[in-house]
Amino acid sequence: MSNGDDDPADASEGADAADDAEEAGGAGESTDAAAAPTLPDEATEESLNEYLDEIADRLDDAETEADLDDIDALLDDAEDGLEEADLPEPDEDDEDADDPRGDLEARIAELRDGVEEARGPYAEDVVDAVEGAASTLEDTEWTAAGRDDAADAVVAFVDAAADAVDDGVDADEIEPDTADLEAADADAAEGADGDRIEDLVAALDAVAEAVADADLDPDDDAETISALLDATDGLEAGLDDAEEWDDLETHEQLRAQGYYDVLGHYKDFPVEWAALKEHEARGNVDMILLALDSLQSDFMERHCLEALERMGKRGKTEASVEELLGRAEKRSQPAIRILGKMAADEATETLVDYVPEDSNPQLQKAVFKALGEIGAAEAVQPLANELDPEGDTADLVRPHAARALGLIGDTRAIDPLADALADDDSDDVRAAAGWALRQIGTREALEAVAEYGDEHSFIVSTEAEKAERALDEPAPTA
């Protein structure tokens, strides 16, 4: 093809093509070269459309990748011609106005799409499909029945792939040793499902590698590639139909994981609650977490959390702390209370961040108590800061800060607690400070409380009397 701007090599090729066409014409035959369209010298809407008509005809007749490459080159010329064409611009105020340039651009794009649709199929498409299926097989959580069906789909695909490449690739290269797959089935029967999946993935990897190494030509081996793609379609359909864990109803998942096995019979309603109570009694933290994750009702969530709270330190596992920390980070007060009952020091950093949240007194109360039960020494100063009567902490909250300091038992809290006992206007805060000092229990702490024996406030004087008795008690012998 020539538009007057081609380089000499292109012009020479065009001349050769014309000579060939002339010779063929003399023999009463036609060739692709004779049919090659030429970009019009004067690019108008009509001439460009005629040029694109000829390209469309050529696309219909294309049989090889080389033919499609030629069409892509012709479309490049069409785009260049369109860019140089002097075409009328549409009236911006008229939505229905003709837009010849836009119409021609759309037509070129449509022909481009047609070229891409006509290309291939390619061996790379087969490899991508097989690798995608291998990832699906490996990343999916299958039920027992699903693993069986997935295995059947892989075996059927491997057989189909081997048949498809009889003329293109040595079948022994593409078909894994069937003994491996049979061994995988045997492993699955003994519960080694992970090994089975690994063997099935290895079988697919073997197919993908063999196809990639076969260097299949999209023209010469089009039939083989098409057959392999048909086989991959069957593989993907088989994996889609195989049962995944998420396909099961919640109660089916729980049954499959043995959640209901603790029940001799379903004696309470709902049965999930009956099983939960039994798991709590047996200390089966993993099953309580399973129910918490699987059962989405507020009723069961509340009872699962209450079970963990009652279990306290018995319920502390790496998994339970991780679950509760995730909830605590969202300011869940039940989760914070449970972390305290578990004495989960892993929660200290998260909880200390919540200490100064004066706008949420209920959260502060839960956090203070949890930090006290954990015995978090890192919380001593933040909690002591909350005793300041001039601060923003509510009067109803400050006693909880004092008690938390007593539970922690760190002697650094003696001075701020003594100050609260001496100066605070709230008898509740003062009594809580006295109680906390008694929990710390050193002589200095007890003496700081004992001097308030004549206090007008009964709850404060009661703490002072208890401190006096503690001071009078003989020191324990070694």
PDB file of N, CA and C in Angstrom, residues 1 12 28 30 48 52 90 130 147 169 202 222 244 259 270 282 299 311 320 355 364 390 392 414 416 442 455 468 470:
ATOM      1  N   MET A   1       0.844  -1.186   0.000  1.00  0.00           N
ATOM      2  CA  MET A   1       0.000   0.000   0.000  1.00  0.00           C
ATOM      3  C   MET A   1       0.875   1.229   0.000  1.00  0.00           C
ATOM      4  N   SER A  12       8.745  -0.276  -2.864  1.00  0.00           N
ATOM      5  CA  SER A  12       9.234  -1.440  -3.611  1.00  0.00           C
ATOM      6  C   SER A  12       8.354  -2.638  -3.381  1.00  0.00           C
ATOM      7  N   GLY A  28      -5.829 -15.526 -14.538  1.00  0.00           N
ATOM      8  CA  GLY A  28      -7.231 -15.676 -14.139  1.00  0.00           C
ATOM      9  C   GLY A  28      -7.405 -15.941 -12.667  1.00  0.00           C
ATOM     10  N   SER A  30      -6.779 -14.486  -8.315  1.00  0.00           N
ATOM     11  CA  SER A  30      -6.661 -13.293  -7.479  1.00  0.00           C
ATOM     12  C   SER A  30      -5.765 -13.585  -6.304  1.00  0.00           C
ATOM     13  N   LEU A  48     -12.518   7.835   3.046  1.00  0.00           N
ATOM     14  CA  LEU A  48     -12.044   7.073   4.211  1.00  0.00           C
ATOM     15  C   LEU A  48     -12.994   5.930   4.533  1.00  0.00           C
ATOM     16  N   LEU A  52     -12.070   2.015   4.601  1.00  0.00           N
ATOM     17  CA  LEU A  52     -12.383   1.135   5.738  1.00  0.00           C
ATOM     18  C   LEU A  52     -13.268  -0.038   5.301  1.00  0.00           C
ATOM     19  N   PRO A  90     -18.713  19.104  14.251  1.00  0.00           N
ATOM     20  CA  PRO A  90     -20.145  19.124  14.576  1.00  0.00           C
ATOM     21  C   PRO A  90     -20.528  20.385  15.330  1.00  0.00           C
ATOM     22  N   VAL A 130      -4.712 -22.487  32.700  1.00  0.00           N
ATOM     23  CA  VAL A 130      -4.313 -23.601  33.571  1.00  0.00           C
ATOM     24  C   VAL A 130      -3.729 -23.064  34.873  1.00  0.00           C
ATOM     25  N   ARG A 147     -13.477 -31.430  47.332  1.00  0.00           N
ATOM     26  CA  ARG A 147     -12.141 -31.895  46.970  1.00  0.00           C
ATOM     27  C   ARG A 147     -12.217 -33.061  45.998  1.00  0.00           C
ATOM     28  N   VAL A 169       2.410 -32.388  20.782  1.00  0.00           N
ATOM     29  CA  VAL A 169       3.337 -32.558  21.896  1.00  0.00           C
ATOM     30  C   VAL A 169       3.295 -34.010  22.332  1.00  0.00           C
ATOM     31  N   ALA A 202       0.328 -29.757  41.253  1.00  0.00           N
ATOM     32  CA  ALA A 202       1.529 -30.161  40.517  1.00  0.00           C
ATOM     33  C   ALA A 202       1.169 -30.723  39.147  1.00  0.00           C
ATOM     34  N   ALA A 222      -3.439 -24.204  15.418  1.00  0.00           N
ATOM     35  CA  ALA A 222      -4.669 -23.585  15.913  1.00  0.00           C
ATOM     36  C   ALA A 222      -5.648 -24.622  16.429  1.00  0.00           C
ATOM     37  N   GLU A 244     -17.491 -25.561  47.554  1.00  0.00           N
ATOM     38  CA  GLU A 244     -16.595 -24.809  48.416  1.00  0.00           C
ATOM     39  C   GLU A 244     -17.192 -24.718  49.817  1.00  0.00           C
ATOM     40  N   TYR A 259     -18.875 -29.075  65.818  1.00  0.00           N
ATOM     41  CA  TYR A 259     -19.392 -28.190  66.867  1.00  0.00           C
ATOM     42  C   TYR A 259     -20.491 -28.858  67.677  1.00  0.00           C
ATOM     43  N   PRO A 270     -31.871 -22.428  71.336  1.00  0.00           N
ATOM     44  CA  PRO A 270     -31.428 -23.136  70.129  1.00  0.00           C
ATOM     45  C   PRO A 270     -30.299 -24.111  70.441  1.00  0.00           C
ATOM     46  N   ARG A 282     -16.323 -27.529  79.026  1.00  0.00           N
ATOM     47  CA  ARG A 282     -15.161 -28.360  78.689  1.00  0.00           C
ATOM     48  C   ARG A 282     -13.916 -27.532  78.367  1.00  0.00           C
ATOM     49  N   PHE A 299     -27.893 -12.655  69.604  1.00  0.00           N
ATOM     50  CA  PHE A 299     -28.098 -13.548  70.747  1.00  0.00           C
ATOM     51  C   PHE A 299     -26.867 -14.418  70.974  1.00  0.00           C
ATOM     52  N   MET A 311     -15.056 -17.669  81.590  1.00  0.00           N
ATOM     53  CA  MET A 311     -13.888 -18.547  81.591  1.00  0.00           C
ATOM     54  C   MET A 311     -12.631 -17.825  82.054  1.00  0.00           C
ATOM     55  N   SER A 320      -7.965 -16.527  70.849  1.00  0.00           N
ATOM     56  CA  SER A 320      -9.003 -15.743  71.522  1.00  0.00           C
ATOM     57  C   SER A 320      -8.534 -14.321  71.790  1.00  0.00           C
ATOM     58  N   VAL A 355      -7.321   5.409  77.899  1.00  0.00           N
ATOM     59  CA  VAL A 355      -7.444   5.933  79.260  1.00  0.00           C
ATOM     60  C   VAL A 355      -7.954   7.375  79.281  1.00  0.00           C
ATOM     61  N   GLN A 364     -14.190   4.347  79.581  1.00  0.00           N
ATOM     62  CA  GLN A 364     -13.111   4.530  80.548  1.00  0.00           C
ATOM     63  C   GLN A 364     -13.229   3.550  81.717  1.00  0.00           C
ATOM     64  N   GLU A 390      -9.248  18.542  88.888  1.00  0.00           N
ATOM     65  CA  GLU A 390      -9.373  19.699  87.998  1.00  0.00           C
ATOM     66  C   GLU A 390      -9.434  19.264  86.533  1.00  0.00           C
ATOM     67  N   ASP A 392     -10.808  16.672  83.223  1.00  0.00           N
ATOM     68  CA  ASP A 392     -12.115  16.484  82.588  1.00  0.00           C
ATOM     69  C   ASP A 392     -12.760  15.148  82.918  1.00  0.00           C
ATOM     70  N   ILE A 414       1.497   5.440  95.033  1.00  0.00           N
ATOM     71  CA  ILE A 414       1.201   5.829  96.422  1.00  0.00           C
ATOM     72  C   ILE A 414       0.984   7.330  96.543  1.00  0.00           C
ATOM     73  N   PRO A 416       0.188   9.814  94.235  1.00  0.00           N
ATOM     74  CA  PRO A 416      -1.054  10.366  93.667  1.00  0.00           C
ATOM     75  C   PRO A 416      -2.303   9.867  94.388  1.00  0.00           C
ATOM     76  N   THR A 442       2.158  -1.612 101.235  1.00  0.00           N
ATOM     77  CA  THR A 442       3.416  -1.293 101.912  1.00  0.00           C
ATOM     78  C   THR A 442       3.114  -0.463 103.158  1.00  0.00           C
ATOM     79  N   GLU A 455     -12.151  10.272 110.317  1.00  0.00           N
ATOM     80  CA  GLU A 455     -12.790  10.970 109.195  1.00  0.00           C
ATOM     81  C   GLU A 455     -14.310  10.947 109.330  1.00  0.00           C
ATOM     82  N   GLU A 468      -5.287   0.495 109.721  1.00  0.00           N
ATOM     83  CA  GLU A 468      -4.716   0.439 111.069  1.00  0.00           C
ATOM     84  C   GLU A 468      -4.538  -1.000 111.522  1.00  0.00           C
ATOM     85  N   ALA A 470      -4.158  -3.579 109.672  1.00  0.00           N
ATOM     86  CA  ALA A 470      -3.080  -4.201 108.898  1.00  0.00           C
ATOM     87  C   ALA A 470      -1.721  -3.806 109.446  1.00  0.00           C
TER      88      ALA A 470
END
